[in-house]
PDB file of C-alpha atoms in Angstrom:
ATOM      1  CA  MET D 295       1.336 -11.340 -10.402  1.00 80.00           C
ATOM      2  CA  LYS D 296       4.648 -10.488 -11.836  1.00 86.00           C
ATOM      3  CA  LYS D 297       7.329  -8.576  -9.981  1.00 86.00           C
ATOM      4  CA  ASN D 298       7.034  -5.281 -11.917  1.00 88.00           C
ATOM      5  CA  GLU D 299       3.364  -5.061 -11.777  1.00 90.00           C
ATOM      6  CA  PHE D 300       3.497  -5.727  -7.955  1.00 90.00           C
ATOM      7  CA  LEU D 301       6.191  -3.017  -7.399  1.00 90.00           C
ATOM      8  CA  GLN D 302       4.381  -0.473  -9.621  1.00 90.00           C
ATOM      9  CA  GLU D 303       1.009  -1.057  -7.899  1.00 91.00           C
ATOM     10  CA  LEU D 304       2.659  -0.937  -4.461  1.00 89.00           C
ATOM     11  CA  LYS D 305       4.557   2.353  -5.374  1.00 89.00           C
ATOM     12  CA  ARG D 306       1.208   3.835  -6.646  1.00 91.00           C
ATOM     13  CA  LEU D 307      -0.395   3.022  -3.182  1.00 91.00           C
ATOM     14  CA  ILE D 308       2.373   4.308  -1.053  1.00 89.00           C
ATOM     15  CA  HIS D 309       2.746   7.588  -2.766  1.00 88.00           C
ATOM     16  CA  LYS D 310       1.963   9.423   0.582  1.00 85.00           C
ATOM     17  CA  ILE D 311       5.254   8.241   1.976  1.00 86.00           C
ATOM     18  CA  PRO D 312       8.352  10.459   1.220  1.00 86.00           C
ATOM     19  CA  GLU D 313      10.267   9.686  -1.836  1.00 88.00           C
ATOM     20  CA  HIS D 314      13.495   8.414   0.053  1.00 87.00           C
ATOM     21  CA  ASP D 315      11.417   6.042   2.178  1.00 87.00           C
ATOM     22  CA  GLN D 316       9.562   4.702  -0.838  1.00 87.00           C
ATOM     23  CA  ALA D 317      12.980   4.061  -2.634  1.00 89.00           C
ATOM     24  CA  GLU D 318      14.143   2.240   0.467  1.00 89.00           C
ATOM     25  CA  ILE D 319      10.991   0.062   0.600  1.00 89.00           C
ATOM     26  CA  LEU D 320      11.292  -0.822  -3.118  1.00 90.00           C
ATOM     27  CA  GLN D 321      14.936  -1.655  -2.713  1.00 90.00           C
ATOM     28  CA  ASP D 322      14.219  -3.932   0.040  1.00 90.00           C
ATOM     29  CA  LEU D 323      11.573  -5.749  -2.065  1.00 90.00           C
ATOM     30  CA  GLU D 324      13.802  -6.002  -5.064  1.00 90.00           C
ATOM     31  CA  GLU D 325      16.291  -7.736  -2.657  1.00 91.00           C
ATOM     32  CA  TYR D 326      13.505  -9.906  -1.556  1.00 91.00           C
ATOM     33  CA  PHE D 327      12.691 -10.931  -4.980  1.00 90.00           C
ATOM     34  CA  THR D 328      16.440 -11.558  -5.847  1.00 91.00           C
ATOM     35  CA  ASP D 329      16.841 -13.806  -2.754  1.00 91.00           C
ATOM     36  CA  GLY D 330      13.573 -15.699  -3.675  1.00 90.00           C
ATOM     37  CA  MET D 331      14.648 -16.218  -7.204  1.00 89.00           C
ATOM     38  CA  LEU D 332      17.990 -17.532  -6.118  1.00 91.00           C
ATOM     39  CA  ASP D 333      16.154 -20.075  -3.997  1.00 90.00           C
ATOM     40  CA  GLY D 334      14.370 -21.195  -7.149  1.00 90.00           C
ATOM     41  CA  LYS D 335      10.956 -19.609  -6.567  1.00 89.00           C
ATOM     42  CA  THR D 336       9.025 -17.853  -9.359  1.00 90.00           C
ATOM     43  CA  GLU D 337       8.016 -14.130  -9.166  1.00 88.00           C
ATOM     44  CA  GLU D 338       4.320 -15.335  -8.886  1.00 89.00           C
ATOM     45  CA  GLU D 339       5.202 -17.440  -5.827  1.00 90.00           C
ATOM     46  CA  ILE D 340       7.177 -14.509  -4.356  1.00 90.00           C
ATOM     47  CA  THR D 341       4.258 -12.038  -4.864  1.00 89.00           C
ATOM     48  CA  ALA D 342       1.784 -14.542  -3.463  1.00 89.00           C
ATOM     49  CA  ALA D 343       3.982 -14.764  -0.354  1.00 87.00           C
ATOM     50  CA  LEU D 344       4.009 -11.153  -0.049  1.00 87.00           C
ATOM     51  CA  GLY D 345       0.355 -10.902  -0.190  1.00 86.00           C
ATOM     52  CA  SER D 346      -1.596  -8.146  -2.126  1.00 88.00           C
ATOM     53  CA  PRO D 347      -0.020  -4.773  -2.776  1.00 90.00           C
ATOM     54  CA  LYS D 348      -2.889  -3.216  -1.156  1.00 89.00           C
ATOM     55  CA  ALA D 349      -2.436  -4.963   2.046  1.00 85.00           C
ATOM     56  CA  LEU D 350       1.268  -4.414   2.159  1.00 87.00           C
ATOM     57  CA  ALA D 351       0.650  -0.759   1.335  1.00 88.00           C
ATOM     58  CA  ARG D 352      -1.757  -0.469   4.325  1.00 85.00           C
ATOM     59  CA  ASP D 353       0.783  -2.051   6.614  1.00 83.00           C
ATOM     60  CA  LEU D 354       3.561   0.300   5.304  1.00 86.00           C
ATOM     61  CA  LEU D 355       1.378   3.359   5.655  1.00 87.00           C
ATOM     62  CA  ALA D 356       0.276   2.457   9.075  1.00 84.00           C
ATOM     63  CA  ALA D 357       4.103   1.886  10.149  1.00 84.00           C
ATOM     64  CA  HIS D 358       4.959   5.145   8.486  1.00 86.00           C
ATOM     65  CA  HIS D 359       2.353   7.185  10.336  1.00 84.00           C
ATOM     66  CA  LEU D 360       3.103   5.480  13.634  1.00 82.00           C
ATOM     67  CA  GLU D 361       6.808   6.365  13.277  1.00 84.00           C
ATOM     68  CA  LYS D 362       6.022   9.832  12.307  1.00 84.00           C
ATOM     69  CA  ALA D 363       3.730  10.169  15.379  1.00 81.00           C
ATOM     70  CA  GLU D 364       6.465   8.825  17.641  1.00 80.00           C
ATOM     71  CA  THR D 365       9.051  11.394  16.438  1.00 82.00           C
ATOM     72  CA  THR D 366       6.688  14.371  16.352  1.00 81.00           C
ATOM     73  CA  ILE D 367       4.025  13.899  18.733  1.00 76.00           C
ATOM     74  CA  SER D 368       1.081  16.112  17.848  1.00 78.00           C
ATOM     75  CA  SER D 369      -2.712  15.626  17.614  1.00 77.00           C
ATOM     76  CA  GLY D 370      -2.733  15.536  13.995  1.00 80.00           C
ATOM     77  CA  ASN D 371       0.036  13.006  13.656  1.00 79.00           C
ATOM     78  CA  VAL D 372      -1.614  10.847  16.394  1.00 79.00           C
ATOM     79  CA  PHE D 373      -4.905  10.937  14.480  1.00 76.00           C
ATOM     80  CA  ARG D 374      -3.260  10.042  11.236  1.00 80.00           C
ATOM     81  CA  ALA D 375      -1.626   7.036  12.797  1.00 79.00           C
ATOM     82  CA  MET D 376      -4.912   5.951  14.426  1.00 77.00           C
ATOM     83  CA  TRP D 377      -6.515   6.309  11.089  1.00 76.00           C
ATOM     84  CA  ALA D 378      -3.980   4.245   9.394  1.00 78.00           C
ATOM     85  CA  VAL D 379      -4.110   1.464  11.980  1.00 78.00           C
ATOM     86  CA  LEU D 380      -7.836   1.516  11.719  1.00 76.00           C
ATOM     87  CA  GLY D 381      -7.455   0.569   7.984  1.00 73.00           C
ATOM     88  CA  LEU D 382      -5.749  -2.644   8.912  1.00 73.00           C
ATOM     89  CA  GLY D 383      -8.911  -4.466   9.585  1.00 70.00           C
ATOM     90  CA  PHE D 384     -12.376  -4.539  10.875  1.00 69.00           C
ATOM     91  CA  PHE D 385     -10.971  -5.808  14.296  1.00 70.00           C
ATOM     92  CA  ASN D 386      -9.429  -2.619  14.786  1.00 72.00           C
ATOM     93  CA  LEU D 387     -12.589  -0.639  14.376  1.00 74.00           C
ATOM     94  CA  ILE D 388     -13.625  -1.811  17.733  1.00 76.00           C
ATOM     95  CA  PHE D 389     -10.331  -2.088  19.485  1.00 79.00           C
ATOM     96  CA  VAL D 390      -8.766   1.213  18.291  1.00 80.00           C
ATOM     97  CA  LEU D 391     -11.532   3.431  17.613  1.00 81.00           C
ATOM     98  CA  GLY D 392     -13.273   2.673  21.025  1.00 84.00           C
ATOM     99  CA  PRO D 393     -10.286   3.663  23.177  1.00 85.00           C
ATOM    100  CA  PHE D 394      -9.541   6.626  20.957  1.00 86.00           C
ATOM    101  CA  VAL D 395     -13.068   8.061  21.417  1.00 87.00           C
ATOM    102  CA  GLY D 396     -12.826   7.424  25.121  1.00 89.00           C
ATOM    103  CA  LEU D 397      -9.446   9.216  25.448  1.00 89.00           C
ATOM    104  CA  VAL D 398     -10.610  12.270  23.374  1.00 91.00           C
ATOM    105  CA  GLY D 399     -13.661  12.424  25.575  1.00 93.00           C
ATOM    106  CA  VAL D 400     -11.465  12.372  28.758  1.00 92.00           C
ATOM    107  CA  LEU D 401      -9.185  15.093  27.231  1.00 94.00           C
ATOM    108  CA  ILE D 402     -12.138  17.283  26.058  1.00 95.00           C
ATOM    109  CA  GLY D 403     -13.812  17.031  29.367  1.00 96.00           C
ATOM    110  CA  GLY D 404     -10.598  17.903  31.407  1.00 96.00           C
ATOM    111  CA  TRP D 405      -9.669  20.727  29.150  1.00 96.00           C
ATOM    112  CA  ALA D 406     -13.126  22.127  29.046  1.00 97.00           C
ATOM    113  CA  ALA D 407     -13.373  22.048  32.991  1.00 96.00           C
ATOM    114  CA  SER D 408     -10.026  23.637  33.242  1.00 96.00           C
ATOM    115  CA  ALA D 409     -10.937  26.521  30.807  1.00 96.00           C
ATOM    116  CA  GLY D 410     -14.349  26.905  32.713  1.00 95.00           C
ATOM    117  CA  PHE D 411     -12.557  27.320  35.912  1.00 96.00           C
ATOM    118  CA  ILE D 412     -10.045  29.715  34.643  1.00 96.00           C
ATOM    119  CA  ALA D 413     -12.772  31.887  32.943  1.00 95.00           C
ATOM    120  CA  ALA D 414     -14.775  32.078  36.305  1.00 94.00           C
ATOM    121  CA  PRO D 415     -13.704  35.529  37.296  1.00 94.00           C
ATOM    122  CA  LEU D 416     -14.490  36.818  33.712  1.00 94.00           C
ATOM    123  CA  LEU D 417     -18.095  35.351  34.132  1.00 93.00           C
ATOM    124  CA  VAL D 418     -18.452  37.093  37.499  1.00 93.00           C
ATOM    125  CA  LEU D 419     -17.394  40.287  35.981  1.00 93.00           C
ATOM    126  CA  VAL D 420     -19.887  39.897  32.982  1.00 94.00           C
ATOM    127  CA  ASN D 421     -22.593  39.101  35.723  1.00 92.00           C
ATOM    128  CA  TYR D 422     -21.766  42.247  37.432  1.00 92.00           C
ATOM    129  CA  PHE D 423     -22.254  44.334  34.321  1.00 92.00           C
ATOM    130  CA  LEU D 424     -25.443  42.576  33.389  1.00 93.00           C
ATOM    131  CA  TYR D 425     -27.104  42.285  36.881  1.00 92.00           C
ATOM    132  CA  PRO D 426     -25.249  44.761  39.168  1.00 89.00           C
ATOM    133  CA  ASP D 427     -27.649  44.345  42.009  1.00 89.00           C
ATOM    134  CA  THR D 428     -26.671  40.538  42.330  1.00 88.00           C
ATOM    135  CA  PHE D 429     -23.111  41.363  43.108  1.00 86.00           C
ATOM    136  CA  GLU D 430     -21.405  39.695  46.102  1.00 90.00           C
ATOM    137  CA  TRP D 431     -17.847  39.605  47.152  1.00 92.00           C
ATOM    138  CA  PHE D 432     -18.047  36.012  47.951  1.00 93.00           C
ATOM    139  CA  ASP D 433     -18.485  35.294  43.988  1.00 91.00           C
ATOM    140  CA  VAL D 434     -15.139  37.247  43.494  1.00 92.00           C
ATOM    141  CA  PHE D 435     -13.165  35.109  46.038  1.00 94.00           C
ATOM    142  CA  ALA D 436     -14.777  31.982  44.979  1.00 95.00           C
ATOM    143  CA  SER D 437     -14.305  32.583  41.242  1.00 95.00           C
ATOM    144  CA  SER D 438     -10.595  33.569  41.947  1.00 95.00           C
ATOM    145  CA  ALA D 439     -10.193  30.090  43.787  1.00 96.00           C
ATOM    146  CA  PHE D 440     -11.864  28.316  40.732  1.00 96.00           C
ATOM    147  CA  CYS D 441      -9.363  30.274  38.580  1.00 96.00           C
ATOM    148  CA  GLY D 442      -6.464  28.915  40.537  1.00 96.00           C
ATOM    149  CA  LEU D 443      -7.994  25.306  40.445  1.00 96.00           C
ATOM    150  CA  GLY D 444      -8.405  25.832  36.756  1.00 96.00           C
ATOM    151  CA  LEU D 445      -4.556  26.810  36.229  1.00 96.00           C
ATOM    152  CA  PHE D 446      -3.488  23.814  38.208  1.00 96.00           C
ATOM    153  CA  GLY D 447      -5.946  21.564  36.171  1.00 96.00           C
ATOM    154  CA  ALA D 448      -4.706  23.080  32.843  1.00 96.00           C
ATOM    155  CA  MET D 449      -1.107  22.130  33.942  1.00 96.00           C
ATOM    156  CA  GLY D 450      -2.345  18.683  34.866  1.00 96.00           C
ATOM    157  CA  MET D 451      -4.128  18.196  31.683  1.00 96.00           C
ATOM    158  CA  TYR D 452      -1.051  19.126  29.633  1.00 95.00           C
ATOM    159  CA  SER D 453       0.845  16.315  31.330  1.00 95.00           C
ATOM    160  CA  VAL D 454      -2.109  13.951  31.016  1.00 94.00           C
ATOM    161  CA  THR D 455      -2.524  14.771  27.347  1.00 93.00           C
ATOM    162  CA  LYS D 456       1.252  14.107  26.616  1.00 90.00           C
ATOM    163  CA  PHE D 457       1.041  10.821  28.655  1.00 92.00           C
ATOM    164  CA  LEU D 458      -2.186   9.703  26.778  1.00 90.00           C
ATOM    165  CA  GLN D 459      -0.731  10.528  23.497  1.00 86.00           C
ATOM    166  CA  SER D 460       2.442   8.491  24.052  1.00 86.00           C
ATOM    167  CA  GLY D 461       0.468   5.646  25.589  1.00 88.00           C
ATOM    168  CA  PHE D 462      -2.089   5.512  22.797  1.00 86.00           C
ATOM    169  CA  LEU D 463       0.856   5.407  20.259  1.00 86.00           C
ATOM    170  CA  ARG D 464       2.302   2.352  22.288  1.00 87.00           C
ATOM    171  CA  TYR D 465      -1.188   0.745  22.138  1.00 86.00           C
ATOM    172  CA  LEU D 466      -1.442   1.414  18.200  1.00 83.00           C
ATOM    173  CA  LYS D 467       1.825  -0.201  17.767  1.00 82.00           C
ATOM    174  CA  PHE D 468       0.930  -3.291  19.901  1.00 85.00           C
ATOM    175  CA  ASN D 469      -2.357  -3.428  17.922  1.00 80.00           C
ATOM    176  CA  MET D 470      -0.656  -3.291  14.724  1.00 77.00           C
ATOM    177  CA  ARG D 471       1.884  -6.112  15.767  1.00 78.00           C
ATOM    178  CA  LEU D 472      -1.230  -8.129  16.923  1.00 76.00           C
ATOM    179  CA  VAL D 473      -3.053  -7.664  13.639  1.00 71.00           C
ATOM    180  CA  LYS D 474      -0.025  -8.379  11.462  1.00 69.00           C
ATOM    181  CA  GLY D 475       0.543 -11.712  12.786  1.00 66.00           C
ATOM    182  CA  GLY D 476       0.292 -12.103  16.452  1.00 57.00           C
ATOM    183  CA  LEU D 477       2.682 -11.391  19.191  1.00 52.00           C
ATOM    184  CA  ARG D 478       5.877 -13.263  19.755  1.00 55.00           C
ATOM    185  CA  HIS D 479       6.780 -14.005  23.372  1.00 49.00           C
ATOM    186  CA  ALA D 480      10.500 -14.411  22.561  1.00 40.00           C
ATOM    187  CA  GLU D 481      10.933 -10.670  21.609  1.00 42.00           C
TER     188      GLU D 481
END
């Protein structure tokens, strides 16, 4: 594949990356081609060394989404980063999707339990209006205690959510380095 074909195909594949980042990537590749040609390599040899534009675009998109998720941690950015890293290979389907589903399950369970505890007094009130002869003061005090536990649980879940998001992003970066060519112990 010739240099211009390679760069045009790559540019088409990375259109989701902002323009200034695309220009920087293409400039780096232009320099890579220039250096390679100064070393006596042909354009075909250089493009062969770079791999397919599709594989390079997947790496670049995964790196872009990871960087975006690190700068602005949100559920959407973490999900997009996870999805981009998943696209790097079948290996990641097991080693990224599995932990992601497990963490999402833990978060949903924790938030649902907290919300249920917080809503306990409201449920006692609804029960009072639907079945007034079953009212007991114990239910009011117990539901108030559960509401307090739910508030503490929600505060704890907020911290746990932030911790798991940043931990999962580190895991995605580790996984991406592993898939892209192994880990170096000298780093």
